[in-house]
């Protein structure tokens, strides 16, 4: 079917223009000057015409960090691939990259196959996978090389979580040396988990067990120290490095220093580190703060993290906004840590609201419209080998398209979200701008505040190497 999207303002990473978009089947086939003879010819021939008057027309969002149905410490994150990708679509995200995990003592290949089976046939939008390497040994290093050719071109390691996902410096360097040969991206959870566990144990021994202690023990210095160490190791290992969920000014300074020196070091932040803080959210009385337990943690509003992170987004020292969507319900899940913050499952759900929450940066004058699209769609696609199929509206790209109403205003609430989560971390947030229509590979999945997508429409994406290196 041919579809003409007309009268909208096209937003790309390079700017805005009044441009009509012609889609044939799953693919964008032409960008047309409105009112030109070509546009008229397309209108005459199009099987469907969509009027985007008063709407921004942007590439579907690409969220490169999600955790659907992730098993963690005796429970599982509450969105399935089906519910989580449906919620993503509601919020204008048309591609996610989730994770397959090789836990300690397991082999990479069966872990990947099991994860593929969980996702297959269940996703509402297209999806890819990064591979978490929990055990860096000869077998997993060999698989890392093979997987790059199979479309898994990024590998995540943890400097946190000793005893489970933790890798020591030797493991990290071995993985980086491997990635330097294949061109793969090393993704790093950069927090000094050994030191954090010492502080957590001491806090618990003193009876300091409320959720806010999660933030106190995961000190900013332990994020910046690990970020610094990861950067130095990547220099020695000669691999590109992508720091996930960067939350604090100190860690950002390390990234800035590395980037100023010309290193292939990149970082993402997430909406929670731009909009939420330790005192007002993680520090809520009673057990309410558990809603905001995630790692890296929310940072203090009395420091300047929010302002620094927005600046980093402007200057490209932070290149991507992902969500680290990892939802756990209060009931039965967060409650596991009611008596001790160490047992609260870590994670915040937000896959549905990333586009809106970062658009508030446009409304508030922190970033431009073009930068919004670049951070939420174009660079994530480039960073993880999906560009130009994803992240851009141009002839040949997948017709993943969002019509966005910049004038709408509404309030985020558990009562209107679509994530399988019994609270919203952004409850009561008044936002301007709202997703109006969403296309995934030419198929309308959200229209006029109604979900019309289908489970299983989403296809697995084999990814190439990053095309973001200097
Ligand atoms: O709290 C978080 N971020 N949970 C998800 C796992 C991770 O470390 O990314
Ligand atoms: Zn992490
Ligand atoms: Zn994560």
XYZ file of N, CA and C and ligand atoms in Angstrom, residues 65 67 99 156-158 160-161 188-191 244-245 268 295-296 324, ligand 2:
55
model
N 18.256 0.385 25.275
C 18.549 -0.213 26.588
C 17.238 -0.522 27.302
N 14.965 -3.886 29.399
C 15.040 -5.214 30.032
C 13.628 -5.758 30.181
N 18.483 -7.253 25.913
C 19.716 -7.998 26.216
C 19.451 -9.497 26.322
N 27.731 -6.314 26.693
C 27.681 -5.551 27.939
C 28.392 -6.291 29.068
N 29.151 -5.520 29.830
C 29.852 -6.045 31.003
C 29.465 -5.215 32.216
N 29.634 -5.792 33.391
C 29.251 -5.130 34.643
C 30.463 -4.979 35.554
N 29.653 -3.673 38.401
C 28.837 -3.769 39.622
C 28.374 -5.217 39.804
N 27.615 -5.452 40.859
C 26.981 -6.742 41.156
C 27.981 -7.893 41.346
N 29.250 -0.675 29.137
C 29.700 -0.892 30.510
C 28.738 -0.311 31.547
N 28.338 -1.169 32.495
C 27.695 -0.683 33.719
C 28.843 -0.290 34.644
N 29.102 1.026 34.727
C 30.293 1.524 35.410
C 29.964 2.005 36.824
N 30.025 1.089 37.756
C 29.952 1.410 39.195
C 30.877 0.422 39.889
N 26.746 2.910 29.938
C 25.284 2.912 30.051
C 24.834 3.703 31.283
N 23.613 4.122 31.249
C 22.915 4.836 32.334
C 23.821 5.735 33.182
N 25.358 7.150 27.379
C 23.928 7.454 27.368
C 23.541 7.930 28.765
N 19.846 1.337 39.446
C 21.302 1.506 39.458
C 21.770 1.784 38.037
N 22.565 2.817 37.926
C 23.030 3.795 38.882
C 21.830 4.487 39.553
N 16.732 2.323 29.984
C 17.055 1.276 30.958
C 15.749 0.760 31.580
Zn 23.286 -1.542 34.316
